[in-house]
Amino acid sequence: DTAVSQTPKYLVTQMGNDKSIKCEQNLGHDTMYWYKQDSKKFLKIMFSYNNKELIINETVPNRFSPKSPDKAHLNLHINSLELGDSAVYFCASREAGELFFGEGSRLTVL
Amino acid sequence: SQQGEEDPQALSIQEGENATMNCSYKTSINNLQWYRQNSGRGLVHLILIRSNEREKHSGRLRVTLDTSKKSSSLLITASRAADTASYFCATDAGGTSYGKLTFGQGTILTVHP
């Protein structure tokens, strides 16, 4: 059983396009996150939701918009994609301080 | 700015040897965690050590924490080829930042059979 699942796993698109990444967790956790991992493997938090409510919003361009329809889902929509958006995006959920990560969605902007 | 800095950036050892990775951080923490990432995969939680703890063990893993030096180390004993992965430390500052983990850039461990 996949605990935190993300789709798609790979996404290749042109600059200027809009794309979405979906995330679902079946662990019953209240808190979910989006992290971005760049080409140097540096992981940076983007957003966090607790029970559908936004609680962390780092300095992220407003082209990135998270949406949490319920506490098991946290989606990420990106408008007007830029070359610098190319990265691996990880969804995670949290329990007792520990994060459970999805397998990542590798976004390549051409 | 980045909270955790890891050392070394890359480590190459033979199977059976021990591997030690270090992490330094800048601000006060509630806890520090270590994660492992296999190539092309997500991160997997290994161990969490709280700020009032000095050492913690889990199987072949031993983590130490020195809050006075703002540093932690991860020791993997009797390494195996399957331990080949990137290892990240992550700090949780607690308080209003509870749950917001700040990651280091990781140590790439290669264990040769």
mmCIF file of C-alpha atoms in Angstrom:
data_model
loop_
_atom_site.group_PDB
_atom_site.id
_atom_site.type_symbol
_atom_site.label_atom_id
_atom_site.label_comp_id
_atom_site.label_asym_id
_atom_site.label_seq_id
_atom_site.Cartn_x
_atom_site.Cartn_y
_atom_site.Cartn_z
ATOM 1 C CA ASP A 1 0.000 0.000 0.000
ATOM 2 C CA THR A 2 1.409 3.365 -1.031
ATOM 3 C CA ALA A 3 1.323 5.751 1.921
ATOM 4 C CA VAL A 4 1.988 9.036 0.102
ATOM 5 C CA SER A 5 1.429 8.933 -3.631
ATOM 6 C CA GLN A 6 2.121 11.633 -6.179
ATOM 7 C CA THR A 7 1.138 11.919 -9.810
ATOM 8 C CA PRO A 8 2.586 12.315 -12.294
ATOM 9 C CA LYS A 9 6.060 10.943 -11.553
ATOM 10 C CA TYR A 10 7.519 12.719 -14.582
ATOM 11 C CA LEU A 11 6.326 15.884 -16.269
ATOM 12 C CA VAL A 12 7.973 17.512 -19.287
ATOM 13 C CA THR A 13 6.454 20.740 -20.528
ATOM 14 C CA GLN A 14 7.169 23.985 -22.322
ATOM 15 C CA MET A 15 7.836 27.332 -20.717
ATOM 16 C CA GLY A 16 4.680 29.323 -20.153
ATOM 17 C CA ASN A 17 2.434 26.303 -19.673
ATOM 18 C CA ASP A 18 0.341 25.569 -16.575
ATOM 19 C CA LYS A 19 0.630 22.214 -14.850
ATOM 20 C CA SER A 20 -0.588 20.431 -11.729
ATOM 21 C CA ILE A 21 0.848 17.754 -9.464
ATOM 22 C CA LYS A 22 -1.458 15.735 -7.258
ATOM 23 C CA CYS A 23 -0.720 14.165 -3.895
ATOM 24 C CA GLU A 24 -2.712 11.813 -1.720
ATOM 25 C CA GLN A 25 -1.887 10.201 1.608
ATOM 26 C CA ASN A 26 -3.712 7.278 3.192
ATOM 27 C CA LEU A 27 -2.011 7.559 6.574
ATOM 28 C CA GLY A 28 -4.702 9.661 8.205
ATOM 29 C CA HIS A 29 -2.241 12.476 8.941
ATOM 30 C CA ASP A 30 -3.510 16.017 9.422
ATOM 31 C CA THR A 31 -0.490 17.866 8.033
ATOM 32 C CA MET A 32 0.888 17.778 4.506
ATOM 33 C CA TYR A 33 3.739 19.553 2.756
ATOM 34 C CA TRP A 34 5.248 20.416 -0.583
ATOM 35 C CA TYR A 35 9.033 20.473 -0.817
ATOM 36 C CA LYS A 36 11.175 21.336 -3.822
ATOM 37 C CA GLN A 37 14.486 19.564 -4.460
ATOM 38 C CA ASP A 38 16.816 21.293 -6.886
ATOM 39 C CA SER A 39 19.535 19.819 -9.078
ATOM 40 C CA LYS A 40 22.020 20.019 -6.194
ATOM 41 C CA LYS A 41 19.634 17.955 -4.031
ATOM 42 C CA PHE A 42 18.857 20.895 -1.790
ATOM 43 C CA LEU A 43 15.386 20.458 -0.290
ATOM 44 C CA LYS A 44 13.341 23.521 0.525
ATOM 45 C CA ILE A 45 9.888 23.706 2.030
ATOM 46 C CA MET A 46 7.254 25.459 -0.042
ATOM 47 C CA PHE A 47 3.908 25.004 1.672
ATOM 48 C CA SER A 48 2.268 23.205 4.554
ATOM 49 C CA TYR A 49 -1.400 22.514 5.199
ATOM 50 C CA ASN A 50 -2.968 21.307 8.415
ATOM 51 C CA ASN A 51 -6.421 19.822 8.004
ATOM 52 C CA LYS A 52 -7.017 21.776 4.778
ATOM 53 C CA GLU A 53 -5.739 25.055 6.246
ATOM 54 C CA LEU A 54 -2.552 26.730 4.965
ATOM 55 C CA ILE A 55 -0.074 27.085 7.834
ATOM 56 C CA ILE A 56 3.282 27.549 6.120
ATOM 57 C CA ASN A 57 3.796 29.579 2.989
ATOM 58 C CA GLU A 58 7.451 30.178 2.263
ATOM 59 C CA THR A 59 8.708 32.781 -0.159
ATOM 60 C CA VAL A 60 7.355 31.094 -3.235
ATOM 61 C CA PRO A 61 6.271 32.930 -6.403
ATOM 62 C CA ASN A 62 2.507 33.309 -6.525
ATOM 63 C CA ARG A 63 2.556 31.306 -9.751
ATOM 64 C CA PHE A 64 2.541 28.347 -7.346
ATOM 65 C CA SER A 65 -0.826 27.682 -5.787
ATOM 66 C CA PRO A 66 -1.484 24.763 -3.450
ATOM 67 C CA LYS A 67 -4.965 23.405 -2.915
ATOM 68 C CA SER A 68 -6.167 20.986 -0.273
ATOM 69 C CA PRO A 69 -9.705 19.742 -0.969
ATOM 70 C CA ASP A 70 -9.526 17.508 2.119
ATOM 71 C CA LYS A 71 -6.865 16.506 4.608
ATOM 72 C CA ALA A 72 -5.820 13.491 2.542
ATOM 73 C CA HIS A 73 -5.067 15.502 -0.581
ATOM 74 C CA LEU A 74 -2.705 18.349 -1.349
ATOM 75 C CA ASN A 75 -2.288 19.429 -4.944
ATOM 76 C CA LEU A 76 0.141 21.910 -6.453
ATOM 77 C CA HIS A 77 -0.729 24.031 -9.447
ATOM 78 C CA ILE A 78 1.948 25.996 -11.254
ATOM 79 C CA ASN A 79 1.118 28.760 -13.716
ATOM 80 C CA SER A 80 3.343 30.208 -16.431
ATOM 81 C CA LEU A 81 6.129 27.703 -15.940
ATOM 82 C CA GLU A 82 9.701 28.955 -16.105
ATOM 83 C CA LEU A 83 12.984 27.149 -16.739
ATOM 84 C CA GLY A 84 13.940 27.616 -13.081
ATOM 85 C CA ASP A 85 10.911 25.633 -11.988
ATOM 86 C CA SER A 86 12.607 22.464 -13.187
ATOM 87 C CA ALA A 87 13.108 20.346 -10.079
ATOM 88 C CA VAL A 88 11.750 17.364 -8.202
ATOM 89 C CA TYR A 89 8.688 18.223 -6.134
ATOM 90 C CA PHE A 90 8.000 16.107 -3.076
ATOM 91 C CA CYS A 91 4.785 15.802 -1.175
ATOM 92 C CA ALA A 92 4.968 14.680 2.449
ATOM 93 C CA SER A 93 2.709 14.151 5.425
ATOM 94 C CA ARG A 94 3.646 14.369 9.085
ATOM 95 C CA GLU A 95 3.050 12.495 12.286
ATOM 96 C CA ALA A 96 4.817 13.169 15.589
ATOM 97 C CA GLY A 97 7.422 15.303 13.868
ATOM 98 C CA GLU A 98 8.389 12.663 11.323
ATOM 99 C CA LEU A 99 7.791 13.279 7.628
ATOM 100 C CA PHE A 100 6.575 10.610 5.227
ATOM 101 C CA PHE A 101 7.547 11.472 1.672
ATOM 102 C CA GLY A 102 6.098 10.549 -1.671
ATOM 103 C CA GLU A 103 8.358 9.335 -4.474
ATOM 104 C CA GLY A 104 8.582 12.753 -6.058
ATOM 105 C CA SER A 105 7.435 14.360 -9.294
ATOM 106 C CA ARG A 106 10.249 15.371 -11.624
ATOM 107 C CA LEU A 107 9.271 18.497 -13.541
ATOM 108 C CA THR A 108 11.317 19.488 -16.587
ATOM 109 C CA VAL A 109 10.559 22.813 -18.232
ATOM 110 C CA LEU A 110 11.929 23.218 -21.761
ATOM 111 C CA SER B 1 19.445 30.529 4.511
ATOM 112 C CA GLN B 2 20.194 26.854 4.848
ATOM 113 C CA GLN B 3 20.084 25.533 8.392
ATOM 114 C CA GLY B 4 21.991 22.282 8.123
ATOM 115 C CA GLU B 5 25.370 21.778 6.590
ATOM 116 C CA GLU B 6 26.651 18.292 6.118
ATOM 117 C CA ASP B 7 30.094 16.921 6.020
ATOM 118 C CA PRO B 8 31.494 15.214 4.076
ATOM 119 C CA GLN B 9 29.585 15.906 0.865
ATOM 120 C CA ALA B 10 30.539 12.459 -0.386
ATOM 121 C CA LEU B 11 31.854 9.356 1.341
ATOM 122 C CA SER B 12 33.086 6.167 -0.292
ATOM 123 C CA ILE B 13 33.777 3.069 1.803
ATOM 124 C CA GLN B 14 34.000 -0.712 1.588
ATOM 125 C CA GLU B 15 31.314 -3.033 2.823
ATOM 126 C CA GLY B 16 31.751 -3.835 6.489
ATOM 127 C CA GLU B 17 33.317 -0.475 7.332
ATOM 128 C CA ASN B 18 31.619 2.159 9.439
ATOM 129 C CA ALA B 19 30.351 5.393 7.906
ATOM 130 C CA THR B 20 30.156 8.646 9.847
ATOM 131 C CA MET B 21 28.345 11.724 8.596
ATOM 132 C CA ASN B 22 28.213 15.052 10.367
ATOM 133 C CA CYS B 23 25.661 17.840 10.401
ATOM 134 C CA SER B 24 25.985 21.356 11.767
ATOM 135 C CA TYR B 25 23.168 23.831 12.210
ATOM 136 C CA LYS B 26 22.827 27.454 13.169
ATOM 137 C CA THR B 27 19.788 28.087 15.355
ATOM 138 C CA SER B 28 18.151 26.433 18.359
ATOM 139 C CA ILE B 29 16.214 23.296 17.628
ATOM 140 C CA ASN B 30 13.396 21.205 19.061
ATOM 141 C CA ASN B 31 14.647 18.068 17.350
ATOM 142 C CA LEU B 32 16.974 16.895 14.619
ATOM 143 C CA GLN B 33 16.190 14.117 12.184
ATOM 144 C CA TRP B 34 18.084 12.026 9.685
ATOM 145 C CA TYR B 35 16.624 10.884 6.385
ATOM 146 C CA ARG B 36 17.855 8.627 3.653
ATOM 147 C CA GLN B 37 17.192 9.036 -0.072
ATOM 148 C CA ASN B 38 17.923 6.336 -2.598
ATOM 149 C CA SER B 39 18.570 7.555 -6.125
ATOM 150 C CA GLY B 40 15.353 8.631 -7.809
ATOM 151 C CA ARG B 41 13.229 7.936 -4.730
ATOM 152 C CA GLY B 42 11.613 9.848 -1.919
ATOM 153 C CA LEU B 43 13.173 10.472 1.479
ATOM 154 C CA VAL B 44 12.745 7.912 4.215
ATOM 155 C CA HIS B 45 12.875 8.832 7.888
ATOM 156 C CA LEU B 46 15.650 7.085 9.820
ATOM 157 C CA ILE B 47 15.780 8.541 13.306
ATOM 158 C CA LEU B 48 14.694 11.559 15.359
ATOM 159 C CA ILE B 49 16.675 12.910 18.298
ATOM 160 C CA ARG B 50 15.222 15.550 20.605
ATOM 161 C CA SER B 51 17.172 18.537 21.851
ATOM 162 C CA ASN B 52 17.354 17.069 25.369
ATOM 163 C CA GLU B 53 18.831 13.790 24.124
ATOM 164 C CA ARG B 54 22.501 13.179 23.489
ATOM 165 C CA GLU B 55 22.526 9.809 21.768
ATOM 166 C CA LYS B 56 20.070 7.486 20.123
ATOM 167 C CA HIS B 57 20.359 4.057 18.524
ATOM 168 C CA SER B 58 18.293 2.243 15.936
ATOM 169 C CA GLY B 59 19.651 -1.023 14.606
ATOM 170 C CA ARG B 60 22.996 -0.243 12.952
ATOM 171 C CA LEU B 61 22.423 3.488 13.266
ATOM 172 C CA ARG B 62 23.756 5.666 16.037
ATOM 173 C CA VAL B 63 22.986 9.361 16.210
ATOM 174 C CA THR B 64 24.588 11.850 18.559
ATOM 175 C CA LEU B 65 23.560 15.417 19.234
ATOM 176 C CA ASP B 66 25.659 18.163 20.786
ATOM 177 C CA THR B 67 23.465 21.233 21.196
ATOM 178 C CA SER B 68 26.343 23.292 22.608
ATOM 179 C CA LYS B 69 28.225 22.816 19.346
ATOM 180 C CA LYS B 70 25.049 22.756 17.261
ATOM 181 C CA SER B 71 26.122 19.537 15.618
ATOM 182 C CA SER B 72 24.985 15.973 15.102
ATOM 183 C CA SER B 73 26.539 12.851 13.686
ATOM 184 C CA LEU B 74 25.113 9.732 12.102
ATOM 185 C CA LEU B 75 27.109 6.550 12.363
ATOM 186 C CA ILE B 76 26.227 3.527 10.262
ATOM 187 C CA THR B 77 28.051 0.459 11.504
ATOM 188 C CA ALA B 78 28.989 -2.585 9.428
ATOM 189 C CA SER B 79 27.856 -0.904 6.222
ATOM 190 C CA ARG B 80 26.300 -2.828 3.351
ATOM 191 C CA ALA B 81 26.102 -2.093 -0.361
ATOM 192 C CA ALA B 82 22.375 -1.495 0.176
ATOM 193 C CA ASP B 83 23.242 1.473 2.421
ATOM 194 C CA THR B 84 24.377 3.370 -0.687
ATOM 195 C CA ALA B 85 22.196 6.490 -0.716
ATOM 196 C CA SER B 86 22.137 10.186 0.161
ATOM 197 C CA TYR B 87 21.708 10.994 3.827
ATOM 198 C CA PHE B 88 20.162 14.254 4.994
ATOM 199 C CA CYS B 89 19.901 15.874 8.380
ATOM 200 C CA ALA B 90 16.885 18.060 9.044
ATOM 201 C CA THR B 91 16.228 20.406 11.928
ATOM 202 C CA ASP B 92 12.903 21.324 13.484
ATOM 203 C CA ALA B 93 13.020 24.616 15.329
ATOM 204 C CA GLY B 94 9.782 23.932 17.192
ATOM 205 C CA GLY B 95 7.485 26.648 18.477
ATOM 206 C CA THR B 96 5.526 28.307 15.698
ATOM 207 C CA SER B 97 7.887 26.598 13.249
ATOM 208 C CA TYR B 98 7.013 23.134 14.560
ATOM 209 C CA GLY B 99 6.895 20.663 11.737
ATOM 210 C CA LYS B 100 8.826 22.880 9.355
ATOM 211 C CA LEU B 101 11.975 20.896 8.652
ATOM 212 C CA THR B 102 15.049 22.594 7.270
ATOM 213 C CA PHE B 103 17.296 20.193 5.406
ATOM 214 C CA GLY B 104 21.017 20.084 4.833
ATOM 215 C CA GLN B 105 22.409 19.340 1.397
ATOM 216 C CA GLY B 106 23.172 15.771 2.230
ATOM 217 C CA THR B 107 26.047 13.334 2.199
ATOM 218 C CA ILE B 108 26.294 10.916 -0.696
ATOM 219 C CA LEU B 109 27.376 7.554 0.701
ATOM 220 C CA THR B 110 28.723 4.877 -1.617
ATOM 221 C CA VAL B 111 29.383 1.442 -0.148
ATOM 222 C CA HIS B 112 31.425 -0.817 -2.400
ATOM 223 C CA PRO B 113 30.772 -4.564 -2.206
#
